[in-house]
Amino acid sequence: MNFQQLRSVREAVRCGFNLTEVAAALHTSQPGVSRQVRELEEELGVELFERAGKRLLGLTSAGKALLPIVERVLLDADSLRRAGQELQGREEGRLSIAATHSQARYALPHVVRDFRQRWPRVSLHLHQGSPKQVAEMLLAGEADIGIATEALASYDQLVTLPCYRWSHSIVLPPGHPLIERGSAITLQDLAAYPIITYEQGYTGRSHIDAAFAAAGLQPDVVLTAMDADVIKTYVELEMGVGIVASIAIDEERDHHLHAIDAGHLFQINVTRLGMRRNLWLPGFAFGFIETFVPTLTRDEVLKAFGD
């Protein structure tokens, strides 16, 4: 049994059982991938994949049972390699960050800049996705650190830490009647106009829906998007009232729009940082975390892991 065999199994699942894509991901040939998988199956004494000729169709029941072990072995091997590099005193390597669009667009740019200045020999990879996708990337070992508002805390396999609290803001085009309401604006006021906001599962959308539901109101959501910049664009076109994360308001860029803090209308959101349990974090990973949230020192993070 060897790591290449295990990687072939893992990548086959990640690539939707397309052996051509697996071979490309592992920088080998398609026959080589098939051979690695077959050799592992022979050693284990069970078939891991359902097949139609040479094509893989999916995992067998045995494959489904053994896949978590394969993934765990590979993740532990990666942790072992990283630990060896750090014990050699090498401040280099790879760090993968998974984040929602709002975090990547508005919260992380200065963090990434400062981190790169401090650790120039670390290859930093930034992946974007929904909160659920961020959690899945962490669990699959595709990301070391995840940053999102929702979902992370609901996974027992993850260690999560609160980063900062934020509210939503209402965004209005020039001359809109609600501008005069200011901080006195109500949910009833908003429900009288078309609303443009985030897609389900993104950037505190559940808190927006919950607030309207608790008030017995059915808002007219005419357009949804993952990106606050897209929302603001359609607000500019006077298609509706926008509800975005307050961190997405840039006073200089959005000077032509009118923003009203909606902390009194919608539940306050908490951005969380997540990591996989039993993960070896290199020193520069702790550095990234502390650059993002100065209060999350190495000792605080290790305390959350139970070390």
CSV table of N, CA, C and O in Angstrom, one decimal, residues 30-152:
chain,number,residue,atom,x,y,z
A,30,GLN,N,-3.8,7.9,-17.4
A,30,GLN,CA,-5.0,7.2,-17.0
A,30,GLN,C,-4.8,5.7,-16.7
A,30,GLN,O,-5.3,5.3,-15.7
A,31,PRO,N,-4.0,5.0,-17.5
A,31,PRO,CA,-3.7,3.6,-17.1
A,31,PRO,C,-3.0,3.5,-15.8
A,31,PRO,O,-3.2,2.6,-15.0
A,32,GLY,N,-2.2,4.5,-15.5
A,32,GLY,CA,-1.4,4.5,-14.2
A,32,GLY,C,-2.4,4.6,-13.0
A,32,GLY,O,-2.2,4.0,-12.0
A,33,VAL,N,-3.4,5.5,-13.2
A,33,VAL,CA,-4.4,5.6,-12.1
A,33,VAL,C,-5.2,4.3,-11.9
A,33,VAL,O,-5.4,3.9,-10.8
A,34,SER,N,-5.6,3.7,-13.0
A,34,SER,CA,-6.4,2.5,-13.0
A,34,SER,C,-5.5,1.4,-12.3
A,34,SER,O,-6.1,0.6,-11.5
A,35,ARG,N,-4.3,1.3,-12.6
A,35,ARG,CA,-3.4,0.3,-12.0
A,35,ARG,C,-3.3,0.5,-10.5
A,35,ARG,O,-3.3,-0.4,-9.7
A,36,GLN,N,-3.1,1.8,-10.1
A,36,GLN,CA,-3.0,2.1,-8.7
A,36,GLN,C,-4.2,1.7,-7.9
A,36,GLN,O,-4.1,1.1,-6.8
A,37,VAL,N,-5.4,2.0,-8.5
A,37,VAL,CA,-6.6,1.6,-7.8
A,37,VAL,C,-6.8,0.1,-7.7
A,37,VAL,O,-7.2,-0.4,-6.7
A,38,ARG,N,-6.5,-0.6,-8.8
A,38,ARG,CA,-6.6,-2.0,-8.8
A,38,ARG,C,-5.7,-2.7,-7.8
A,38,ARG,O,-6.1,-3.6,-7.1
A,39,GLU,N,-4.5,-2.2,-7.7
A,39,GLU,CA,-3.5,-2.8,-6.8
A,39,GLU,C,-4.0,-2.6,-5.3
A,39,GLU,O,-3.8,-3.5,-4.5
A,40,LEU,N,-4.5,-1.4,-5.1
A,40,LEU,CA,-5.0,-1.2,-3.7
A,40,LEU,C,-6.2,-2.1,-3.4
A,40,LEU,O,-6.3,-2.7,-2.3
A,41,GLU,N,-7.1,-2.2,-4.4
A,41,GLU,CA,-8.3,-3.1,-4.2
A,41,GLU,C,-7.8,-4.6,-3.9
A,41,GLU,O,-8.4,-5.3,-3.1
A,42,GLU,N,-6.8,-5.0,-4.7
A,42,GLU,CA,-6.3,-6.4,-4.5
A,42,GLU,C,-5.7,-6.6,-3.1
A,42,GLU,O,-5.9,-7.6,-2.5
A,43,GLU,N,-5.0,-5.5,-2.6
A,43,GLU,CA,-4.4,-5.7,-1.3
A,43,GLU,C,-5.5,-5.7,-0.2
A,43,GLU,O,-5.4,-6.4,0.8
A,44,LEU,N,-6.5,-4.8,-0.4
A,44,LEU,CA,-7.6,-4.8,0.6
A,44,LEU,C,-8.5,-5.9,0.5
A,44,LEU,O,-9.2,-6.3,1.5
A,45,GLY,N,-8.6,-6.5,-0.7
A,45,GLY,CA,-9.5,-7.7,-0.8
A,45,GLY,C,-10.9,-7.3,-1.1
A,45,GLY,O,-11.9,-8.1,-1.0
A,46,VAL,N,-11.2,-6.0,-1.5
A,46,VAL,CA,-12.5,-5.5,-1.8
A,46,VAL,C,-12.5,-4.6,-3.0
A,46,VAL,O,-11.4,-4.0,-3.2
A,47,GLU,N,-13.6,-4.5,-3.7
A,47,GLU,CA,-13.6,-3.5,-4.8
A,47,GLU,C,-14.2,-2.2,-4.2
A,47,GLU,O,-15.2,-2.1,-3.5
A,48,LEU,N,-13.5,-1.1,-4.5
A,48,LEU,CA,-13.9,0.2,-4.0
A,48,LEU,C,-14.8,1.0,-5.0
A,48,LEU,O,-15.5,1.9,-4.5
A,49,PHE,N,-14.8,0.6,-6.2
A,49,PHE,CA,-15.6,1.4,-7.2
A,49,PHE,C,-16.5,0.4,-8.0
A,49,PHE,O,-16.2,-0.7,-8.3
A,50,GLU,N,-17.7,1.0,-8.3
A,50,GLU,CA,-18.6,0.3,-9.3
A,50,GLU,C,-18.0,0.7,-10.7
A,50,GLU,O,-17.6,1.8,-10.9
A,51,ARG,N,-18.1,-0.3,-11.6
A,51,ARG,CA,-17.5,-0.1,-12.9
A,51,ARG,C,-18.4,-0.5,-14.0
A,51,ARG,O,-19.3,-1.4,-13.8
A,52,ALA,N,-18.2,0.1,-15.2
A,52,ALA,CA,-18.8,-0.3,-16.4
A,52,ALA,C,-17.7,-0.4,-17.4
A,52,ALA,O,-17.3,0.6,-18.0
A,53,GLY,N,-17.1,-1.6,-17.6
A,53,GLY,CA,-15.9,-1.7,-18.4
A,53,GLY,C,-14.8,-1.1,-17.6
A,53,GLY,O,-14.5,-1.4,-16.5
A,54,LYS,N,-14.1,-0.1,-18.3
A,54,LYS,CA,-13.0,0.6,-17.7
A,54,LYS,C,-13.4,1.9,-17.0
A,54,LYS,O,-12.6,2.5,-16.3
A,55,ARG,N,-14.7,2.2,-17.1
A,55,ARG,CA,-15.2,3.4,-16.5
A,55,ARG,C,-15.6,3.2,-15.1
A,55,ARG,O,-16.2,2.2,-14.7
A,56,LEU,N,-15.3,4.2,-14.2
A,56,LEU,CA,-15.8,4.2,-12.8
A,56,LEU,C,-17.1,4.9,-12.8
A,56,LEU,O,-17.3,6.0,-13.3
A,57,LEU,N,-18.1,4.3,-12.1
A,57,LEU,CA,-19.4,4.8,-12.0
A,57,LEU,C,-19.7,5.4,-10.6
A,57,LEU,O,-20.5,6.3,-10.5
A,58,GLY,N,-19.0,4.9,-9.6
A,58,GLY,CA,-19.2,5.4,-8.2
A,58,GLY,C,-18.6,4.5,-7.2
A,58,GLY,O,-17.9,3.5,-7.6
A,59,LEU,N,-18.8,4.8,-6.0
A,59,LEU,CA,-18.2,4.0,-4.9
A,59,LEU,C,-19.1,2.8,-4.6
A,59,LEU,O,-20.3,2.9,-4.6
A,60,THR,N,-18.5,1.7,-4.3
A,60,THR,CA,-19.2,0.5,-3.7
A,60,THR,C,-19.5,0.8,-2.3
A,60,THR,O,-19.0,1.8,-1.7
A,61,SER,N,-20.3,0.0,-1.6
A,61,SER,CA,-20.5,0.1,-0.2
A,61,SER,C,-19.2,0.0,0.6
A,61,SER,O,-19.0,0.8,1.6
A,62,ALA,N,-18.3,-0.8,0.1
A,62,ALA,CA,-17.0,-0.9,0.8
A,62,ALA,C,-16.2,0.4,0.6
A,62,ALA,O,-15.5,0.9,1.5
A,63,GLY,N,-16.3,0.9,-0.6
A,63,GLY,CA,-15.6,2.2,-0.9
A,63,GLY,C,-16.1,3.3,-0.1
A,63,GLY,O,-15.3,4.1,0.4
A,64,LYS,N,-17.4,3.4,0.1
A,64,LYS,CA,-18.0,4.4,1.0
A,64,LYS,C,-17.5,4.3,2.4
A,64,LYS,O,-17.3,5.3,3.1
A,65,ALA,N,-17.3,3.0,2.9
A,65,ALA,CA,-16.9,2.8,4.2
A,65,ALA,C,-15.4,3.2,4.4
A,65,ALA,O,-15.0,3.7,5.5
A,66,LEU,N,-14.6,2.9,3.4
A,66,LEU,CA,-13.2,3.1,3.5
A,66,LEU,C,-12.7,4.5,3.1
A,66,LEU,O,-11.6,4.9,3.5
A,67,LEU,N,-13.5,5.2,2.4
A,67,LEU,CA,-13.0,6.5,1.9
A,67,LEU,C,-12.7,7.5,3.0
A,67,LEU,O,-11.6,8.2,3.0
A,68,PRO,N,-13.4,7.6,4.1
A,68,PRO,CA,-13.0,8.5,5.3
A,68,PRO,C,-11.6,8.1,5.8
A,68,PRO,O,-10.9,9.0,6.2
A,69,ILE,N,-11.3,6.8,5.8
A,69,ILE,CA,-10.0,6.4,6.3
A,69,ILE,C,-8.9,6.8,5.4
A,69,ILE,O,-7.8,7.3,5.8
A,70,VAL,N,-9.2,6.6,4.1
A,70,VAL,CA,-8.2,7.1,3.1
A,70,VAL,C,-7.9,8.6,3.2
A,70,VAL,O,-6.8,9.0,3.2
A,71,GLU,N,-9.0,9.3,3.3
A,71,GLU,CA,-8.8,10.8,3.4
A,71,GLU,C,-8.1,11.2,4.7
A,71,GLU,O,-7.2,12.0,4.7
A,72,ARG,N,-8.4,10.5,5.8
A,72,ARG,CA,-7.7,10.8,7.1
A,72,ARG,C,-6.2,10.5,7.0
A,72,ARG,O,-5.4,11.2,7.5
A,73,VAL,N,-5.9,9.3,6.4
A,73,VAL,CA,-4.4,9.0,6.3
A,73,VAL,C,-3.7,10.0,5.4
A,73,VAL,O,-2.6,10.4,5.8
A,74,LEU,N,-4.3,10.5,4.4
A,74,LEU,CA,-3.6,11.5,3.5
A,74,LEU,C,-3.5,12.8,4.2
A,74,LEU,O,-2.5,13.5,4.1
A,75,LEU,N,-4.5,13.2,5.0
A,75,LEU,CA,-4.5,14.4,5.8
A,75,LEU,C,-3.4,14.3,6.8
A,75,LEU,O,-2.6,15.3,7.1
A,76,ASP,N,-3.3,13.2,7.5
A,76,ASP,CA,-2.3,13.0,8.5
A,76,ASP,C,-0.9,13.0,7.9
A,76,ASP,O,0.1,13.6,8.5
A,77,ALA,N,-0.7,12.5,6.7
A,77,ALA,CA,0.5,12.5,6.1
A,77,ALA,C,1.0,13.9,5.7
A,77,ALA,O,2.1,14.3,5.9
A,78,ASP,N,0.0,14.7,5.3
A,78,ASP,CA,0.3,16.1,5.0
A,78,ASP,C,0.7,16.8,6.3
A,78,ASP,O,1.6,17.7,6.2
A,79,SER,N,0.0,16.6,7.4
A,79,SER,CA,0.4,17.2,8.6
A,79,SER,C,1.8,16.8,9.1
A,79,SER,O,2.6,17.6,9.6
A,80,LEU,N,2.1,15.5,8.8
A,80,LEU,CA,3.5,15.1,9.2
A,80,LEU,C,4.5,15.8,8.4
A,80,LEU,O,5.6,16.2,8.9
A,81,ARG,N,4.3,15.9,7.1
A,81,ARG,CA,5.2,16.7,6.2
A,81,ARG,C,5.4,18.1,6.7
A,81,ARG,O,6.5,18.6,6.8
A,82,ARG,N,4.3,18.8,7.0
A,82,ARG,CA,4.4,20.2,7.5
A,82,ARG,C,5.1,20.3,8.8
A,82,ARG,O,5.9,21.2,9.0
A,83,ALA,N,4.8,19.3,9.7
A,83,ALA,CA,5.5,19.3,11.0
A,83,ALA,C,7.0,19.2,10.8
A,83,ALA,O,7.8,19.9,11.5
A,84,GLY,N,7.4,18.3,9.9
A,84,GLY,CA,8.9,18.2,9.6
A,84,GLY,C,9.5,19.5,9.1
A,84,GLY,O,10.6,19.8,9.5
A,85,GLN,N,8.8,20.2,8.2
A,85,GLN,CA,9.3,21.4,7.6
A,85,GLN,C,9.5,22.5,8.7
A,85,GLN,O,10.5,23.2,8.8
A,86,GLU,N,8.5,22.5,9.6
A,86,GLU,CA,8.5,23.5,10.7
A,86,GLU,C,9.7,23.2,11.7
A,86,GLU,O,10.4,24.1,12.1
A,87,LEU,N,9.8,22.0,12.0
A,87,LEU,CA,10.9,21.6,12.9
A,87,LEU,C,12.3,21.8,12.3
A,87,LEU,O,13.2,21.9,13.1
A,88,GLN,N,12.3,21.9,11.0
A,88,GLN,CA,13.6,22.3,10.4
A,88,GLN,C,13.8,23.8,10.4
A,88,GLN,O,14.9,24.3,10.0
A,89,GLY,N,12.8,24.5,10.9
A,89,GLY,CA,12.9,26.0,10.9
A,89,GLY,C,12.6,26.7,9.6
A,89,GLY,O,13.0,27.8,9.4
A,90,ARG,N,11.9,26.0,8.7
A,90,ARG,CA,11.7,26.5,7.4
A,90,ARG,C,10.3,27.3,7.4
A,90,ARG,O,9.3,26.7,7.7
A,91,GLU,N,10.4,28.6,7.1
A,91,GLU,CA,9.2,29.4,7.0
A,91,GLU,C,8.7,29.4,5.6
A,91,GLU,O,8.6,30.5,4.9
A,92,GLU,N,8.4,28.3,5.0
A,92,GLU,CA,7.9,28.2,3.7
A,92,GLU,C,6.9,27.1,3.6
A,92,GLU,O,6.8,26.2,4.5
A,93,GLY,N,6.1,27.1,2.5
A,93,GLY,CA,5.1,26.1,2.4
A,93,GLY,C,3.9,26.6,1.6
A,93,GLY,O,3.9,27.6,0.9
A,94,ARG,N,2.8,26.0,1.9
A,94,ARG,CA,1.5,26.3,1.2
A,94,ARG,C,0.4,26.5,2.3
A,94,ARG,O,0.3,25.7,3.2
A,95,LEU,N,-0.4,27.6,2.1
A,95,LEU,CA,-1.5,27.8,3.0
A,95,LEU,C,-2.8,28.1,2.2
A,95,LEU,O,-2.8,29.0,1.3
A,96,SER,N,-3.8,27.3,2.4
A,96,SER,CA,-5.0,27.4,1.7
A,96,SER,C,-6.1,28.0,2.6
A,96,SER,O,-6.4,27.5,3.6
A,97,ILE,N,-6.7,29.1,2.1
A,97,ILE,CA,-7.8,29.8,2.8
A,97,ILE,C,-9.1,29.7,2.0
A,97,ILE,O,-9.1,30.0,0.9
A,98,ALA,N,-10.2,29.2,2.7
A,98,ALA,CA,-11.5,29.1,2.0
A,98,ALA,C,-12.3,30.2,2.7
A,98,ALA,O,-12.4,30.3,3.9
A,99,ALA,N,-13.0,31.0,1.9
A,99,ALA,CA,-13.8,32.1,2.5
A,99,ALA,C,-15.0,32.4,1.6
A,99,ALA,O,-15.0,32.1,0.4
A,100,THR,N,-16.0,33.0,2.2
A,100,THR,CA,-17.1,33.4,1.4
A,100,THR,C,-16.7,34.7,0.6
A,100,THR,O,-15.7,35.3,0.8
A,101,HIS,N,-17.5,35.0,-0.4
A,101,HIS,CA,-17.1,36.2,-1.3
A,101,HIS,C,-17.0,37.5,-0.4
A,101,HIS,O,-16.0,38.2,-0.6
A,102,SER,N,-17.9,37.7,0.5
A,102,SER,CA,-17.9,38.9,1.3
A,102,SER,C,-16.6,39.0,2.1
A,102,SER,O,-16.0,40.1,2.2
A,103,GLN,N,-16.2,37.9,2.7
A,103,GLN,CA,-14.9,37.9,3.4
A,103,GLN,C,-13.7,38.1,2.5
A,103,GLN,O,-12.8,38.9,2.9
A,104,ALA,N,-13.7,37.4,1.4
A,104,ALA,CA,-12.6,37.5,0.5
A,104,ALA,C,-12.5,38.9,-0.1
A,104,ALA,O,-11.4,39.4,-0.3
A,105,ARG,N,-13.6,39.5,-0.4
A,105,ARG,CA,-13.6,40.8,-1.1
A,105,ARG,C,-13.4,42.0,-0.1
A,105,ARG,O,-12.7,42.9,-0.5
A,106,TYR,N,-14.0,41.9,1.1
A,106,TYR,CA,-13.9,43.1,1.9
A,106,TYR,C,-13.1,42.9,3.2
A,106,TYR,O,-12.5,43.9,3.7
A,107,ALA,N,-13.0,41.7,3.8
A,107,ALA,CA,-12.3,41.6,5.0
A,107,ALA,C,-10.8,41.1,4.9
A,107,ALA,O,-10.0,41.4,5.8
A,108,LEU,N,-10.5,40.4,3.8
A,108,LEU,CA,-9.2,39.8,3.7
A,108,LEU,C,-8.1,40.5,3.0
A,108,LEU,O,-6.9,40.2,3.1
A,109,PRO,N,-8.4,41.5,2.0
A,109,PRO,CA,-7.3,42.0,1.2
A,109,PRO,C,-6.1,42.6,2.0
A,109,PRO,O,-5.0,42.3,1.7
A,110,HIS,N,-6.4,43.4,3.1
A,110,HIS,CA,-5.2,43.9,3.9
A,110,HIS,C,-4.5,42.8,4.6
A,110,HIS,O,-3.3,42.9,4.9
A,111,VAL,N,-5.3,41.8,5.1
A,111,VAL,CA,-4.7,40.7,5.8
A,111,VAL,C,-3.7,39.9,4.9
A,111,VAL,O,-2.6,39.6,5.3
A,112,VAL,N,-4.2,39.6,3.7
A,112,VAL,CA,-3.4,38.9,2.7
A,112,VAL,C,-2.1,39.7,2.4
A,112,VAL,O,-1.0,39.2,2.3
A,113,ARG,N,-2.3,41.0,2.2
A,113,ARG,CA,-1.1,41.9,1.9
A,113,ARG,C,-0.1,41.8,3.0
A,113,ARG,O,1.1,41.6,2.8
A,114,ASP,N,-0.5,42.0,4.3
A,114,ASP,CA,0.4,42.0,5.4
A,114,ASP,C,1.0,40.6,5.6
A,114,ASP,O,2.2,40.5,6.0
A,115,PHE,N,0.2,39.6,5.4
A,115,PHE,CA,0.8,38.2,5.5
A,115,PHE,C,1.9,38.0,4.5
A,115,PHE,O,2.9,37.4,4.8
A,116,ARG,N,1.7,38.4,3.3
A,116,ARG,CA,2.6,38.1,2.2
A,116,ARG,C,3.9,38.9,2.5
A,116,ARG,O,5.0,38.4,2.2
A,117,GLN,N,3.8,40.1,3.1
A,117,GLN,CA,5.0,40.8,3.5
A,117,GLN,C,5.8,40.1,4.5
A,117,GLN,O,7.1,40.1,4.5
A,118,ARG,N,5.1,39.5,5.5
A,118,ARG,CA,5.8,38.8,6.6
A,118,ARG,C,6.3,37.4,6.2
A,118,ARG,O,7.4,37.0,6.6
A,119,TRP,N,5.6,36.7,5.4
A,119,TRP,CA,6.0,35.3,5.0
A,119,TRP,C,6.0,35.2,3.4
A,119,TRP,O,5.1,34.6,2.8
A,120,PRO,N,7.0,35.9,2.8
A,120,PRO,CA,7.0,35.9,1.3
A,120,PRO,C,7.3,34.5,0.7
A,120,PRO,O,7.0,34.4,-0.5
A,121,ARG,N,7.7,33.6,1.4
A,121,ARG,CA,8.0,32.3,0.8
A,121,ARG,C,6.9,31.3,1.0
A,121,ARG,O,7.0,30.1,0.7
A,122,VAL,N,5.8,31.7,1.5
A,122,VAL,CA,4.6,30.9,1.7
A,122,VAL,C,3.7,31.1,0.5
A,122,VAL,O,3.3,32.3,0.1
A,123,SER,N,3.2,30.1,-0.2
A,123,SER,CA,2.3,30.1,-1.3
A,123,SER,C,0.9,30.2,-0.7
A,123,SER,O,0.4,29.2,-0.1
A,124,LEU,N,0.2,31.3,-1.0
A,124,LEU,CA,-1.1,31.5,-0.4
A,124,LEU,C,-2.2,31.2,-1.5
A,124,LEU,O,-2.1,31.8,-2.5
A,125,HIS,N,-3.2,30.4,-1.1
A,125,HIS,CA,-4.2,30.0,-2.1
A,125,HIS,C,-5.6,30.4,-1.5
A,125,HIS,O,-5.9,29.9,-0.4
A,126,LEU,N,-6.3,31.2,-2.2
A,126,LEU,CA,-7.6,31.7,-1.7
A,126,LEU,C,-8.7,31.1,-2.5
A,126,LEU,O,-8.8,31.3,-3.7
A,127,HIS,N,-9.6,30.3,-1.8
A,127,HIS,CA,-10.8,29.7,-2.5
A,127,HIS,C,-12.1,30.4,-2.0
A,127,HIS,O,-12.2,30.7,-0.8
A,128,GLN,N,-13.0,30.5,-2.9
A,128,GLN,CA,-14.3,31.2,-2.5
A,128,GLN,C,-15.4,30.2,-2.6
A,128,GLN,O,-15.4,29.3,-3.5
A,129,GLY,N,-16.4,30.3,-1.8
A,129,GLY,CA,-17.6,29.4,-1.9
A,129,GLY,C,-18.6,29.9,-0.9
A,129,GLY,O,-18.5,30.8,-0.1
A,130,SER,N,-19.7,29.2,-0.9
A,130,SER,CA,-20.8,29.4,0.1
A,130,SER,C,-20.3,28.9,1.5
A,130,SER,O,-19.3,28.2,1.6
A,131,PRO,N,-20.9,29.3,2.6
A,131,PRO,CA,-20.5,28.8,3.9
A,131,PRO,C,-20.4,27.3,3.9
A,131,PRO,O,-19.5,26.7,4.5
A,132,LYS,N,-21.4,26.6,3.3
A,132,LYS,CA,-21.4,25.1,3.3
A,132,LYS,C,-20.2,24.6,2.5
A,132,LYS,O,-19.5,23.7,2.9
A,133,GLN,N,-19.9,25.3,1.4
A,133,GLN,CA,-18.8,24.8,0.6
A,133,GLN,C,-17.4,25.1,1.3
A,133,GLN,O,-16.5,24.3,1.2
A,134,VAL,N,-17.4,26.2,2.1
A,134,VAL,CA,-16.2,26.5,2.9
A,134,VAL,C,-16.0,25.3,3.9
A,134,VAL,O,-14.8,24.8,4.0
A,135,ALA,N,-17.0,24.9,4.6
A,135,ALA,CA,-16.9,23.8,5.5
A,135,ALA,C,-16.5,22.5,4.8
A,135,ALA,O,-15.6,21.8,5.3
A,136,GLU,N,-17.1,22.3,3.7
A,136,GLU,CA,-16.7,21.0,2.9
A,136,GLU,C,-15.3,21.0,2.5
A,136,GLU,O,-14.6,20.0,2.5
A,137,MET,N,-14.8,22.2,2.1
A,137,MET,CA,-13.3,22.3,1.7
A,137,MET,C,-12.4,22.0,2.9
A,137,MET,O,-11.4,21.4,2.7
A,138,LEU,N,-12.8,22.5,4.1
A,138,LEU,CA,-12.0,22.2,5.3
A,138,LEU,C,-12.0,20.7,5.6
A,138,LEU,O,-11.0,20.1,5.8
A,139,LEU,N,-13.2,20.1,5.5
A,139,LEU,CA,-13.3,18.7,5.9
A,139,LEU,C,-12.6,17.8,4.9
A,139,LEU,O,-12.1,16.7,5.2
A,140,ALA,N,-12.6,18.2,3.6
A,140,ALA,CA,-11.9,17.4,2.6
A,140,ALA,C,-10.4,17.7,2.5
A,140,ALA,O,-9.7,17.0,1.8
A,141,GLY,N,-9.9,18.6,3.4
A,141,GLY,CA,-8.5,18.9,3.3
A,141,GLY,C,-8.0,19.8,2.2
A,141,GLY,O,-6.8,20.0,2.0
A,142,GLU,N,-9.0,20.4,1.5
A,142,GLU,CA,-8.7,21.3,0.4
A,142,GLU,C,-8.3,22.7,0.9
A,142,GLU,O,-7.8,23.5,0.2
A,143,ALA,N,-8.7,23.0,2.2
A,143,ALA,CA,-8.4,24.3,2.8
A,143,ALA,C,-7.9,24.0,4.2
A,143,ALA,O,-8.4,23.1,4.9
A,144,ASP,N,-7.0,24.9,4.7
A,144,ASP,CA,-6.5,24.8,6.0
A,144,ASP,C,-7.3,25.6,7.0
A,144,ASP,O,-7.6,25.2,8.1
A,145,ILE,N,-7.7,26.8,6.5
A,145,ILE,CA,-8.5,27.7,7.4
A,145,ILE,C,-9.7,28.2,6.6
A,145,ILE,O,-9.6,28.5,5.4
A,146,GLY,N,-10.9,28.2,7.2
A,146,GLY,CA,-12.1,28.7,6.6
A,146,GLY,C,-12.6,29.9,7.3
A,146,GLY,O,-12.6,30.0,8.5
A,147,ILE,N,-13.2,30.8,6.6
A,147,ILE,CA,-13.8,32.0,7.1
A,147,ILE,C,-15.1,32.2,6.5
A,147,ILE,O,-15.3,32.4,5.3
A,148,ALA,N,-16.2,32.2,7.4
A,148,ALA,CA,-17.5,32.4,6.9
A,148,ALA,C,-18.4,32.8,8.1
A,148,ALA,O,-18.0,32.8,9.2
A,149,THR,N,-19.6,33.3,7.8
A,149,THR,CA,-20.5,33.7,8.8
A,149,THR,C,-21.4,32.6,9.3
A,149,THR,O,-21.6,32.4,10.5
A,150,GLU,N,-21.9,31.8,8.4
A,150,GLU,CA,-22.9,30.7,8.7
A,150,GLU,C,-22.2,29.4,8.5
A,150,GLU,O,-21.2,29.2,7.9
A,151,ALA,N,-22.8,28.4,9.1
A,151,ALA,CA,-22.6,27.0,8.9
A,151,ALA,C,-21.4,26.4,9.6
A,151,ALA,O,-21.4,25.2,10.1
A,152,LEU,N,-20.3,27.1,9.7
A,152,LEU,CA,-19.1,26.5,10.3
A,152,LEU,C,-19.3,25.9,11.7
A,152,LEU,O,-18.8,24.8,11.9
